[in-house]
Coordinates of C-alpha atoms in Angstrom, one line a residue:
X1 CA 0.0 0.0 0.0
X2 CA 1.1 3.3 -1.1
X3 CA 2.4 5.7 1.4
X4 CA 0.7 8.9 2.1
X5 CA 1.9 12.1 1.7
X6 CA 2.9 14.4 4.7
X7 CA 1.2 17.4 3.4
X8 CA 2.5 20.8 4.6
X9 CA 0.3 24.2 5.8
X10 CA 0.6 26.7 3.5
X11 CA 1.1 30.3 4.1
X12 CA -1.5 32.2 2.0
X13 CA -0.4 36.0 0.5
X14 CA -0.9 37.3 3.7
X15 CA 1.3 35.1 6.0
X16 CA -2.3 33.2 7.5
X17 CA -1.9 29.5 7.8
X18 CA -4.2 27.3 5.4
X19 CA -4.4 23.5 5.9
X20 CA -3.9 21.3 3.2
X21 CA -6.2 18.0 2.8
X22 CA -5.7 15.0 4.4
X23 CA -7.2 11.7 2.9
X24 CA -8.6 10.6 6.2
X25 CA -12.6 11.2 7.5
X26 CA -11.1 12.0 10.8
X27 CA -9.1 14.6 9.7
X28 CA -11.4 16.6 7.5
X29 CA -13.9 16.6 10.2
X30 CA -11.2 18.3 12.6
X31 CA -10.4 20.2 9.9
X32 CA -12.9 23.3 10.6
X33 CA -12.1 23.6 14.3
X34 CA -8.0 23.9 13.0
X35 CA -9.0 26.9 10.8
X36 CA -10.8 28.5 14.4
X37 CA -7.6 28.5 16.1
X38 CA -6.1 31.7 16.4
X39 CA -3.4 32.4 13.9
X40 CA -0.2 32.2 16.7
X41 CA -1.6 29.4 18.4
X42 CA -1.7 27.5 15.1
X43 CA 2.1 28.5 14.7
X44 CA 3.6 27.0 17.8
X45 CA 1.2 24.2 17.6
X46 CA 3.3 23.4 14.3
X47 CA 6.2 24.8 15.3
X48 CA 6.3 27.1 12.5
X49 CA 7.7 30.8 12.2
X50 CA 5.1 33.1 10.8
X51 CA 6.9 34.6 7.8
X52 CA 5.7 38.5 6.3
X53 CA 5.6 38.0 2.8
X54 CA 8.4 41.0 1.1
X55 CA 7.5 44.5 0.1
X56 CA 6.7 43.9 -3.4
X57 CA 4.4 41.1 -3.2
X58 CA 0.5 42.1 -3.4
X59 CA -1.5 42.8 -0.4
X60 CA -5.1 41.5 0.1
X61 CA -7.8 42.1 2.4
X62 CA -9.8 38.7 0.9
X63 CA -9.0 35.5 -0.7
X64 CA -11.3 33.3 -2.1
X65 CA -10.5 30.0 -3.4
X66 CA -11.1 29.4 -7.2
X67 CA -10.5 26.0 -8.0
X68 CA -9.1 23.3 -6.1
X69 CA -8.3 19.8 -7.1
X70 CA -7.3 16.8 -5.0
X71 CA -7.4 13.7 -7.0
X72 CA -9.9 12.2 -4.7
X73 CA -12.1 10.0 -7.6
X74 CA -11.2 6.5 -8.1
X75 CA -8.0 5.5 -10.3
X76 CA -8.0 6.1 -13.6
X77 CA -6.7 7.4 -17.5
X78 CA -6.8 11.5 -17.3
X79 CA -7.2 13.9 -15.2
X80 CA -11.2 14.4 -15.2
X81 CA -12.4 17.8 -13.3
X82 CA -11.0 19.1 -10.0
X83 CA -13.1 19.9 -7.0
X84 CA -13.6 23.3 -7.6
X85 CA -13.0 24.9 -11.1
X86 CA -14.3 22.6 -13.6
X87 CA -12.7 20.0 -16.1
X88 CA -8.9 20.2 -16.8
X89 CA -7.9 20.7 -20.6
X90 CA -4.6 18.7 -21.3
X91 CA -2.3 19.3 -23.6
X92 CA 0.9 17.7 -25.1
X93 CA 1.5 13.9 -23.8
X94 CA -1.8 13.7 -22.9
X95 CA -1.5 9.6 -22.5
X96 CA 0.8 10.5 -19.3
X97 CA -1.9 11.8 -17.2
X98 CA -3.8 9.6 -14.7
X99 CA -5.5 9.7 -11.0
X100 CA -3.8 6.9 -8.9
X101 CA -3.8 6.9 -5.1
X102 CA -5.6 10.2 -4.9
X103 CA -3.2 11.7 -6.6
X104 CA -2.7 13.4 -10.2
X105 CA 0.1 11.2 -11.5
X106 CA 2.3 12.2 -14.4
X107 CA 3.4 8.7 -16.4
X108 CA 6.8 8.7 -18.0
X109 CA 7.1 12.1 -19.3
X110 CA 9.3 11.9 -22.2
X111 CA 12.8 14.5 -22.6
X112 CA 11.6 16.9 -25.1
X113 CA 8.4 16.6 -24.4
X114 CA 5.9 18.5 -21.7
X115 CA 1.8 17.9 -20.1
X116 CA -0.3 20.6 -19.4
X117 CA -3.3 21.0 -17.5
X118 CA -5.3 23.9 -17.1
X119 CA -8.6 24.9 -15.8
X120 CA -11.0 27.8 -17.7
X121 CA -11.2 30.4 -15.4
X122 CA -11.2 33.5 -14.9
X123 CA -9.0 35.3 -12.3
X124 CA -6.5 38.2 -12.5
X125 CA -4.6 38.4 -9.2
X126 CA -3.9 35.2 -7.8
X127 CA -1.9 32.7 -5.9
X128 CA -1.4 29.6 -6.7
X129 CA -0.2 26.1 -4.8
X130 CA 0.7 22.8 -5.5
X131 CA 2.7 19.9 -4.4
X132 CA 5.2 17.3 -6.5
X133 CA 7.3 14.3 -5.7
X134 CA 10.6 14.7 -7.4
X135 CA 10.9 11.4 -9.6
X136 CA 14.4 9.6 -10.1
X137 CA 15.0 9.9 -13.2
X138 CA 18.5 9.7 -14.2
X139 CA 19.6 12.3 -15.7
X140 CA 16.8 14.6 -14.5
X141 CA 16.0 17.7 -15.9
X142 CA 12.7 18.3 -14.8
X143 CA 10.8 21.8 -14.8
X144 CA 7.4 22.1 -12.6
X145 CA 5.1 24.7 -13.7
X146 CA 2.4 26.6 -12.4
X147 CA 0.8 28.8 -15.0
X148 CA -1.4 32.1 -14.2
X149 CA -3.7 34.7 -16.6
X150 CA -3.8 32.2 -19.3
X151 CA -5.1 33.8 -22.3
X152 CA -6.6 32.3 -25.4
X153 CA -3.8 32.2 -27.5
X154 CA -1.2 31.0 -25.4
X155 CA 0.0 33.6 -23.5
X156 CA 0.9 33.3 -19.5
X157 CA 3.3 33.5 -16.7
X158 CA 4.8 30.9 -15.4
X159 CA 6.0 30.3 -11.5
X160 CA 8.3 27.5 -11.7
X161 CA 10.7 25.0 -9.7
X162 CA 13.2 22.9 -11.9
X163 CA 14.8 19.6 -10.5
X164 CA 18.4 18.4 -11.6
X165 CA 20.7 15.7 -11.4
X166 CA 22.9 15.8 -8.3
X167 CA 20.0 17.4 -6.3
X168 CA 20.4 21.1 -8.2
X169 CA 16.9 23.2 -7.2
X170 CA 16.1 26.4 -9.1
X171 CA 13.0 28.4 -9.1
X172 CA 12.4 31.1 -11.3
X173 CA 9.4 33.5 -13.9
X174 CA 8.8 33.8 -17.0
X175 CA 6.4 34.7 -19.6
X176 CA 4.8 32.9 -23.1
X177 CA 3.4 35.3 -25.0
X178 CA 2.2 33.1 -28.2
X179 CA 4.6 30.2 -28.5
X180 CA 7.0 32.6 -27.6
X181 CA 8.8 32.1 -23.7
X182 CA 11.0 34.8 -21.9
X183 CA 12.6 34.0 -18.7
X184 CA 12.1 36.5 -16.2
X185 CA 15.0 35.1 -14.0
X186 CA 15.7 33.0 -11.4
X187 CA 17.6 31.6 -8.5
X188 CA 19.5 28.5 -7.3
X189 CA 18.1 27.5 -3.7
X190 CA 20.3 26.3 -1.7
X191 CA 18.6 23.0 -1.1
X192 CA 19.3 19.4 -2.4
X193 CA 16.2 17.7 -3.7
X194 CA 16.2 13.7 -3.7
X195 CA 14.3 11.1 -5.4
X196 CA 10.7 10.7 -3.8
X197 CA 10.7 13.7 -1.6
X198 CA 7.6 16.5 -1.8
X199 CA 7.6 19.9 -2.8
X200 CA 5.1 22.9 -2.7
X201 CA 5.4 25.3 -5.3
X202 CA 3.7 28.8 -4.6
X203 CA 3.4 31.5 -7.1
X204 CA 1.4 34.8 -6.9
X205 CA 1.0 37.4 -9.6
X206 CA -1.0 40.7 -9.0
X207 CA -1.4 44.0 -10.3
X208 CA -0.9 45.7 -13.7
X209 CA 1.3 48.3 -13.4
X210 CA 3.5 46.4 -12.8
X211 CA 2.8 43.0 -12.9
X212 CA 4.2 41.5 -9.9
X213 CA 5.4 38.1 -9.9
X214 CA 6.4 35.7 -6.7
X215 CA 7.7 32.0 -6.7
X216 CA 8.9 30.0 -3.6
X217 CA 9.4 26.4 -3.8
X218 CA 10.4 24.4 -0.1
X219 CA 10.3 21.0 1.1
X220 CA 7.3 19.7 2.6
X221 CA 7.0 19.5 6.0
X222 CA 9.9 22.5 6.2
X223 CA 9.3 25.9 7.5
X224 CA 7.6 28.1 4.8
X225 CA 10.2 30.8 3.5
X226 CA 9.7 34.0 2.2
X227 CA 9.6 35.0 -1.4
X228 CA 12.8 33.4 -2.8
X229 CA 12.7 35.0 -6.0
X230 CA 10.3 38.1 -6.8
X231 CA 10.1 40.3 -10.8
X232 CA 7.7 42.6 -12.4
X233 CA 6.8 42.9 -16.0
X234 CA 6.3 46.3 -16.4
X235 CA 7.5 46.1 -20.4
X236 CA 4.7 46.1 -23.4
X237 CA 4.0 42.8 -23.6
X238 CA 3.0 42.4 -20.1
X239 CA 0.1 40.1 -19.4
X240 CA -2.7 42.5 -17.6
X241 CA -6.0 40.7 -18.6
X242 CA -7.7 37.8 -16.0
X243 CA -7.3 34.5 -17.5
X244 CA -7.1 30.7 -16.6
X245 CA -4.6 28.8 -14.3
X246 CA -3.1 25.5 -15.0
X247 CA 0.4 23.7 -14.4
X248 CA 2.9 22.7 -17.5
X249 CA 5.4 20.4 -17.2
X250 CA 8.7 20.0 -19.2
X251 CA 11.5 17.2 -19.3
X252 CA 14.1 18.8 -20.8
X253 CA 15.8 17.0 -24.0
X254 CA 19.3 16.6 -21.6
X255 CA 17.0 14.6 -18.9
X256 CA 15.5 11.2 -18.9
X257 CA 11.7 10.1 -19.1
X258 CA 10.1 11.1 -15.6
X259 CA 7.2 9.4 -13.2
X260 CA 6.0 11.7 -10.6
X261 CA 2.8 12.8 -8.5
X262 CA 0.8 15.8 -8.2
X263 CA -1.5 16.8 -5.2
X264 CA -3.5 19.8 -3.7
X265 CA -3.5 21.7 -6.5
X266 CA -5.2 25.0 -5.7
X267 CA -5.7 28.9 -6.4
X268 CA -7.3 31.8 -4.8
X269 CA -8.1 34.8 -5.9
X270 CA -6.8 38.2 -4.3
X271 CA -8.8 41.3 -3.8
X272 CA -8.1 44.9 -2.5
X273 CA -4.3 43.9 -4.5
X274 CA -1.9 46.9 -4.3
X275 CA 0.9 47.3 -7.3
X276 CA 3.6 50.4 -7.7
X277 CA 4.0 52.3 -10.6
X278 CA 7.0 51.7 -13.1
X279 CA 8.4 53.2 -16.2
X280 CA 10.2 50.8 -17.7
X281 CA 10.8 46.6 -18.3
X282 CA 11.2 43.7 -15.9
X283 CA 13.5 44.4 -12.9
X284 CA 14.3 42.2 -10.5
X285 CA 13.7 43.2 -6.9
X286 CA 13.1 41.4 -3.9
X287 CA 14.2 37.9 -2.4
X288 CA 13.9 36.5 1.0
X289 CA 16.9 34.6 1.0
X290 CA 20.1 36.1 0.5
X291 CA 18.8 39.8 0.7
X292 CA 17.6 41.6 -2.6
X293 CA 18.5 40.3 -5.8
X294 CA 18.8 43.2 -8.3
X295 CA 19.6 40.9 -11.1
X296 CA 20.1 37.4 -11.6
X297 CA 20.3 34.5 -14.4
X298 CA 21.2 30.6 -14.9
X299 CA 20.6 29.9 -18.7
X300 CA 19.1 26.8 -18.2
X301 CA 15.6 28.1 -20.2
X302 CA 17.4 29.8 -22.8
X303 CA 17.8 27.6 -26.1
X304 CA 20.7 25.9 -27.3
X305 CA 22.7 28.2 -30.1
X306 CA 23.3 31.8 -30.3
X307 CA 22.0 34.1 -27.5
X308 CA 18.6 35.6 -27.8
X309 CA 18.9 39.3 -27.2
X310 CA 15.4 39.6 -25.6
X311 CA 16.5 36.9 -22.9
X312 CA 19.8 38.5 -21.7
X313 CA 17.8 41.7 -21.8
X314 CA 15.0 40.3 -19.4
X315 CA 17.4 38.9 -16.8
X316 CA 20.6 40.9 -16.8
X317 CA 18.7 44.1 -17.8
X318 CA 20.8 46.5 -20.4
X319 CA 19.5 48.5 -23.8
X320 CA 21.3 46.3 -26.1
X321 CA 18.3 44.4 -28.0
X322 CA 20.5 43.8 -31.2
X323 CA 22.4 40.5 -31.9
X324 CA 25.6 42.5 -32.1
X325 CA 26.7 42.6 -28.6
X326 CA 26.3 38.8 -28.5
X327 CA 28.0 37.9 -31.4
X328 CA 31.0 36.0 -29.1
X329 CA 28.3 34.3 -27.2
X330 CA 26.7 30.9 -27.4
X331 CA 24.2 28.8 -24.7
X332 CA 25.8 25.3 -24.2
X333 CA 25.3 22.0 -22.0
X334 CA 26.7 22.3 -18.4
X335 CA 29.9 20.0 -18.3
X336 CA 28.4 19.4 -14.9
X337 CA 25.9 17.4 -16.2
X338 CA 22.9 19.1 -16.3
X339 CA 21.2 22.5 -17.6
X340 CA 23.1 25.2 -19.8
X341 CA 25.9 27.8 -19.5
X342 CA 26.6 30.9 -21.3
X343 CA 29.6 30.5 -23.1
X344 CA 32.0 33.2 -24.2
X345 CA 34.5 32.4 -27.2
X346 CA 37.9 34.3 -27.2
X347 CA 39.1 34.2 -30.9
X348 CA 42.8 33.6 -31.4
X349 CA 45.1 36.9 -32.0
X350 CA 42.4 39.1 -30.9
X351 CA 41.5 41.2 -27.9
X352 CA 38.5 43.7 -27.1
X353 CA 37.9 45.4 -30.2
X354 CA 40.9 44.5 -32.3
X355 CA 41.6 43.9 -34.5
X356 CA 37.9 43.0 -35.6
X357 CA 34.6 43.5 -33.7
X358 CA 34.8 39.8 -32.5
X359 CA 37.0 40.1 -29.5
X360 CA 34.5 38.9 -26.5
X361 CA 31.6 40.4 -24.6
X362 CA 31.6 44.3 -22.7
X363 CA 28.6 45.2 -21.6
X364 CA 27.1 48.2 -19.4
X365 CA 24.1 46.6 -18.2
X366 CA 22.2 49.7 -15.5
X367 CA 20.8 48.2 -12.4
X368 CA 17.3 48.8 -11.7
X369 CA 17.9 51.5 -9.1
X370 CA 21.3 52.8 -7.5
X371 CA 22.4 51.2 -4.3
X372 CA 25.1 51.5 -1.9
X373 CA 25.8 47.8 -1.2
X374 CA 25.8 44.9 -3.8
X375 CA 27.8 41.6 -4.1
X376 CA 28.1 40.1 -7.9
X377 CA 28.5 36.4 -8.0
X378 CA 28.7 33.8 -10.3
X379 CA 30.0 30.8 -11.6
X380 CA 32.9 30.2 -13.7
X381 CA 35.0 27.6 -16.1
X382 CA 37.9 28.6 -18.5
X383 CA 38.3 25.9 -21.0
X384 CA 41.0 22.6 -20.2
X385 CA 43.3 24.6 -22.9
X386 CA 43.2 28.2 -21.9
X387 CA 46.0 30.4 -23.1
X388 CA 46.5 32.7 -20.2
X389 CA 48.6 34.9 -21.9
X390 CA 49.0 38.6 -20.0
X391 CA 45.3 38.3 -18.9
X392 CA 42.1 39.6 -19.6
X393 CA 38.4 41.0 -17.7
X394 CA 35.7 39.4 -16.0
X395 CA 32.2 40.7 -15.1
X396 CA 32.2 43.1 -12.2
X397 CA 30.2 46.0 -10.9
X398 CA 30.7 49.8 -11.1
X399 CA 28.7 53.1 -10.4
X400 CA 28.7 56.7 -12.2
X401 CA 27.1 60.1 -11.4
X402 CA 23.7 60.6 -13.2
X403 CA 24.5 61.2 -16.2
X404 CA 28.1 60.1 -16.5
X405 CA 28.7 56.9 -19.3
X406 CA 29.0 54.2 -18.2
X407 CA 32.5 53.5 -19.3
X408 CA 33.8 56.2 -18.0
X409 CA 35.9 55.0 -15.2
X410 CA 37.2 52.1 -17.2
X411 CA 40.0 52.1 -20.1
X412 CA 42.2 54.9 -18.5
X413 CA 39.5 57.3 -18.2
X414 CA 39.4 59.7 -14.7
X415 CA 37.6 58.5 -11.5
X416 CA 36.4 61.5 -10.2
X417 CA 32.8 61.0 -11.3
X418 CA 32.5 56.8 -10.9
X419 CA 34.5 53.9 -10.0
X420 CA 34.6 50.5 -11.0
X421 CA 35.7 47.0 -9.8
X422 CA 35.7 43.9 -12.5
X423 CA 37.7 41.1 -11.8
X424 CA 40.4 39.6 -13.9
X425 CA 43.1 36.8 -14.9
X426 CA 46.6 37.6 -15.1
X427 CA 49.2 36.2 -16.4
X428 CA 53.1 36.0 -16.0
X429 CA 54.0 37.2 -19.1
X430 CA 52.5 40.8 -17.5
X431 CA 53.5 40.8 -13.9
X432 CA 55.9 38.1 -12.3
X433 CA 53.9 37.9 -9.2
X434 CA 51.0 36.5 -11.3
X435 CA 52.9 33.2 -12.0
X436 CA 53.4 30.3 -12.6
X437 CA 50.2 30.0 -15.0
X438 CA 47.7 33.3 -13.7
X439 CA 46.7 35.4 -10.7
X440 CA 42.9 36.3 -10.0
X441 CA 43.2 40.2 -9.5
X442 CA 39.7 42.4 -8.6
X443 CA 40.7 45.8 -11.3
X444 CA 39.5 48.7 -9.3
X445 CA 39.1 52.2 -10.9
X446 CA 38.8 54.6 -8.0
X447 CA 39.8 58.1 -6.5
X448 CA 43.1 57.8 -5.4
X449 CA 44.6 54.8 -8.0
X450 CA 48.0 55.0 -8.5
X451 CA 48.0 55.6 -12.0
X452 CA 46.1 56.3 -14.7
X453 CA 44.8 52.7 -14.7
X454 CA 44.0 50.8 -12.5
X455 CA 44.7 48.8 -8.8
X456 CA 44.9 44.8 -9.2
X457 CA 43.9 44.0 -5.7
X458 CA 45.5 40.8 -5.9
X459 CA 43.5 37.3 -4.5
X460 CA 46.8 35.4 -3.9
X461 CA 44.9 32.6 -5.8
X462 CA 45.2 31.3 -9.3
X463 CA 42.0 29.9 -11.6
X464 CA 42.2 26.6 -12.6
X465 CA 41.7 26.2 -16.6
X466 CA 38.8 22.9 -16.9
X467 CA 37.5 23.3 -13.6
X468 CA 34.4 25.2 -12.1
X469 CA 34.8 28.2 -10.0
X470 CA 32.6 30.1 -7.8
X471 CA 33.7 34.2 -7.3
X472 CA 31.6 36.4 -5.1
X473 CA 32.7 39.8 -5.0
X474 CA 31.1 42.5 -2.8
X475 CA 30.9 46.3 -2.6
X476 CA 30.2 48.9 0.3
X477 CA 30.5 52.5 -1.0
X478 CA 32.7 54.7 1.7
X479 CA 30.8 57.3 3.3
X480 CA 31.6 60.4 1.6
X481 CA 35.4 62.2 3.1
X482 CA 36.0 58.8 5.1
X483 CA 38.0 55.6 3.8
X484 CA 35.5 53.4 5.3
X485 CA 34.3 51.3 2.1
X486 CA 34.3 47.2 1.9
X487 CA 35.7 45.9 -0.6
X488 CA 35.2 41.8 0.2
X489 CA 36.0 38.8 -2.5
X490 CA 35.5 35.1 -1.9
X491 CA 37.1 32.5 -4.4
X492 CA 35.3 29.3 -3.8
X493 CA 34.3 30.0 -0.3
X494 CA 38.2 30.9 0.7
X495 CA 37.8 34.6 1.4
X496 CA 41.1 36.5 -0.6
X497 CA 40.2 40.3 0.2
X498 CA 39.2 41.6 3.0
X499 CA 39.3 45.7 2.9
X500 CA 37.2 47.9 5.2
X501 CA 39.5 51.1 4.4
X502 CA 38.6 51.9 0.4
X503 CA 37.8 55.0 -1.0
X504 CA 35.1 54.2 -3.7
X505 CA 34.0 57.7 -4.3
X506 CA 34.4 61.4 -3.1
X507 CA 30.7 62.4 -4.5
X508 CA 27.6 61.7 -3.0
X509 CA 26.1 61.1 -6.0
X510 CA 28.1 58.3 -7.2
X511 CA 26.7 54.7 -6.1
X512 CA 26.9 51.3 -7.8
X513 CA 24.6 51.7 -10.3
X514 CA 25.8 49.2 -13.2
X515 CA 26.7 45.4 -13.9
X516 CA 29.7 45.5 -16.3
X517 CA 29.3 42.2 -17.9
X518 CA 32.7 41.9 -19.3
X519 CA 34.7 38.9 -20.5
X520 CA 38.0 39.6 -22.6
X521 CA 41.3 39.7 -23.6
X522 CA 43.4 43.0 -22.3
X523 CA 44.6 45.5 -22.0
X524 CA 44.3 47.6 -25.2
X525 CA 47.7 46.2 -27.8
X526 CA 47.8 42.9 -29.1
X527 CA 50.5 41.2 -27.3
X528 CA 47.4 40.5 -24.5
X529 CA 45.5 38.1 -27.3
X530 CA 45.8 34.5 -26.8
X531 CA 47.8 32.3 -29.5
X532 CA 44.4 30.1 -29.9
X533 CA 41.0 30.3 -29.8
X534 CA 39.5 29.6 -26.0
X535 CA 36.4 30.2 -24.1
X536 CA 34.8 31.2 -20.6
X537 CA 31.7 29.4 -19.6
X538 CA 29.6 31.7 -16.8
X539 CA 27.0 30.1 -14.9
X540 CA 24.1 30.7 -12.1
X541 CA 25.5 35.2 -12.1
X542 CA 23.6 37.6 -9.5
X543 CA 23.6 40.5 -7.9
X544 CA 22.3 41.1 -4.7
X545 CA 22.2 43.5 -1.7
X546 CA 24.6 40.4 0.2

């Protein structure tokens, strides 16, 4: 006999404790003297923290519940109609879907292939809940969907959490507008999910005005986090109308054919919702874990090839919607196994800009609003070949007076109206310290450098050409006539600078304000190119208030 599931509360949009269904008469009839308790008695009876949902997701004064669907009918092919919301539509491998064990079961889902499910309603503001048993495939690539404001022809946002091989969680948004889909961004948790444990998804999306959108996935029986990753969808395109709900599932064409369970499938509509005003696209703005996230990307979404302006745009922000920019830049299989990278390819004999266009990527991507504390992190590989040569620039942060370009404290220009900090590589055949194959420097422009270009605050620490780095570098702008800015960098956990005495600025209108998304060779004369061609994979990049 099949074990049941240990199903967890949920916390609706305002932080209240709803129960989810248990399969037992004895339960369901206690089940309306729970729901009496008072709201901190419930807590401690669980032992559960109460958690305040973040600034940016919608406020409510009433939710009522739109469709709910628990699997309860007898086993059998399909889905049939939930509780509450009608019957469910299925789409793509429609001969996976089947009620076993009250449960919505999804049959050996193939890789490439994905099952939908979605109910005909109409609701605008909403969240969304739902629970799924991470199958064991092998490899598994699995992405869990829960869609809101379906329209007609296609169009949605999706709330999702994405299962890996190795235990690898990521949630993250995006948006199908057609047959067209556009991440919104996402996060790594920093969970490990396992074979035949049980997830809740949650994902909320209100206003217009925005559109804000909220995802959190955790493991049940866990504590209920906050928001873990948050966006709005302020651009054109944004999806404003009331429309259905559903869930879509993918296997990606990397995994295997998957078996897993859905359960307490549910959504509720939100009224007296609150949104702010915006002026431009999507910005990232608010997680609960790890502080705020300003921007963020993993490229496992994006499509195999050449980069798609519009999804570089959407997570990393920037004006550059050409293919241009991108030209040196292709999404590849992780060597790790699972999901995608964005690769860089450094041509042989060439370095930014010479002696042809193709010389790597340098992009000034703004960030959605200036701050005075942000971290950039990321992960990154240099291919098992790599010519070091004298070195070359990594992505980095900076910030400029309104007003100022963006490049204007980089390439030898004066600091007196911005600074900037990218890391780099160099190599012996530019400083003998950097020896015997390369040096990780952070290359800070900044009042006070000691010459027209500028410091390499030196790691002590070398990459390692094939294998996988993580680099987290952090910025705390000095208060203005004090040397009492952090400069902090960690190089796979190992902490190699640790300065609480920099002078980032001498203006109080100059924050960090800008990703520089740079990866290249130089230096400005050709003796910096490399004598072959190589490449820089980047992988899981954010930025974030920690």
């Amino acid at each position: 006999m099949e074990r049941e599931i240990a199903r967890p509360p949920f916390l609706n949009h305002r932080g209240h404790i709803t129960m989810p269904k248990n399969r037992s008469t004895r339960t369901r009839k206690r089940r309306s003297a729970i729901t009496r308790l008072g709201q901190t008695a419930l807590c401690a009876t669980l032992g559960l923290a109460l958690v305040a949902v973040g600034t940016t997701n919608a406020s409510a004064e009433t939710q009522t519940e739109v469709t709910n669907a628990s699997w309860t009918a007898s086993d059998q092919p399909g889905w049939g109609s939930a509780d509450k919301g009608g019957a469910f539509a299925l789409r793509g491998q429609t001969d996976a879907f089947a009620i076993q064990s009250n449960r919505g079961r999804v049959n050996a889902l193939q890789a490439g292939k994905s099952a939908a499910a979605s109910l005909a309603v109409s609701v605008q503001d909403v969240l969304l809940q739902d629970t799924v048993s991470v199958p064991s495939a092998n490899p598994l690539n699995l992405h869990h969907t829960l869609e809101a404001r379906r329209q007609g022809d296609g169009s949605t946002y999706r709330g999702r959490v994405q299962f890996y091989t190795g235990g690898k969680v990521v949630v993250g948004v995006s948006k199908t507008t057609g047959t067209a889909e556009t991440g919104l961004g996402s996060v790594t948790l920093p969970i490990t999910a396992t074979a035949g444990q049980n997830f809740a998804l949650q994902f909320q999306v209100s206003g217009t005005s925005p559109v804000q959108l909220s995802v959190r996935a955790f493991l049940v029986g866990s504590t209920t986090p906050n928001w873990q990753f948050t966006t709005s969808d302020g651009s054109s395109s944004r999806i404003q109308s009331a429309g259905g709900v559903g869930i879509w599932d993918y296997v990606s064409e990397t995994g295997s054919a998957a078996t897993y369970f859905h359960d307490d499938f549910k959504s509720y509509s939100l009224s007296g919702t609150t949104s702010g005003s915006s002026t431009g696209g999507s910005t990232t703005t608010v997680s609960a874990t790890g502080g705020t996230v300003y921007r963020s990307a993993n490229f496992d979404a994006w499509p195999a090839g050449k980069v798609v302006p519009s999804n570089f745009v959407s997570a990393l922000g920037g004006g550059y919607t050409k293919d241009g920019p991108y030209d040196d830049m292709t999404v590849v299989a992780d060597s790790r196994g699972s999901g995608k990278v964005l690769r860089t390819t450094l041509k042989a004999g060439t370095i930014h800009s010479k002696p042809i266009a193709d010389g790597g990527d340098n992009l000034f991507l703004q960030l959605p609003q200036p701050v005075d504390n942000a971290c950039i992190s990321y992960d990154i590989k240099f291919d098992g070949n790599f010519d070091w040569s004298l070195g070359g620039k990594l992505p980095g942060l900076e910030g400029v007076a309104p007003g100022v370009a963006p490049s204007t404290p980089t390439g030898g220009n004066a600091t007196d109206q911005g600074w900037s900090g990218r890391a780099m590589w160099l190599g012996p055949k530019a400083y003998s310290w950097a020896g015997p194959t390369n040096m990780g420097v952070t290359y800070m422009y900044h009042p006070g450098q000691a010459g027209t270009y500028g410091d390499n605050e030196r790691w002590g620490k070398a990459f390692v050409a094939g294998k996988w780095h993580t680099l987290k570098q952090c910025y705390k702008m000095n208060t203005i006539g004090r040397s009492d800015g952090q400069l902090t960098v960690w190089l796979d956990g190992q902490q190699v600078i640790n300065n609480s005495a920099y002078v980032f600025r001498t203006k109080s209108e100059v924050h960090i304000t800008h990703l520089i998304f740079s990866i290249f060779r130089g230096g400005s004369t050709l003796d910096w190119a490399g004598s072959r061609d190589g490449y820089v994979d980047i992988d899981n990049m954010r930025v974030t208030s920690t």
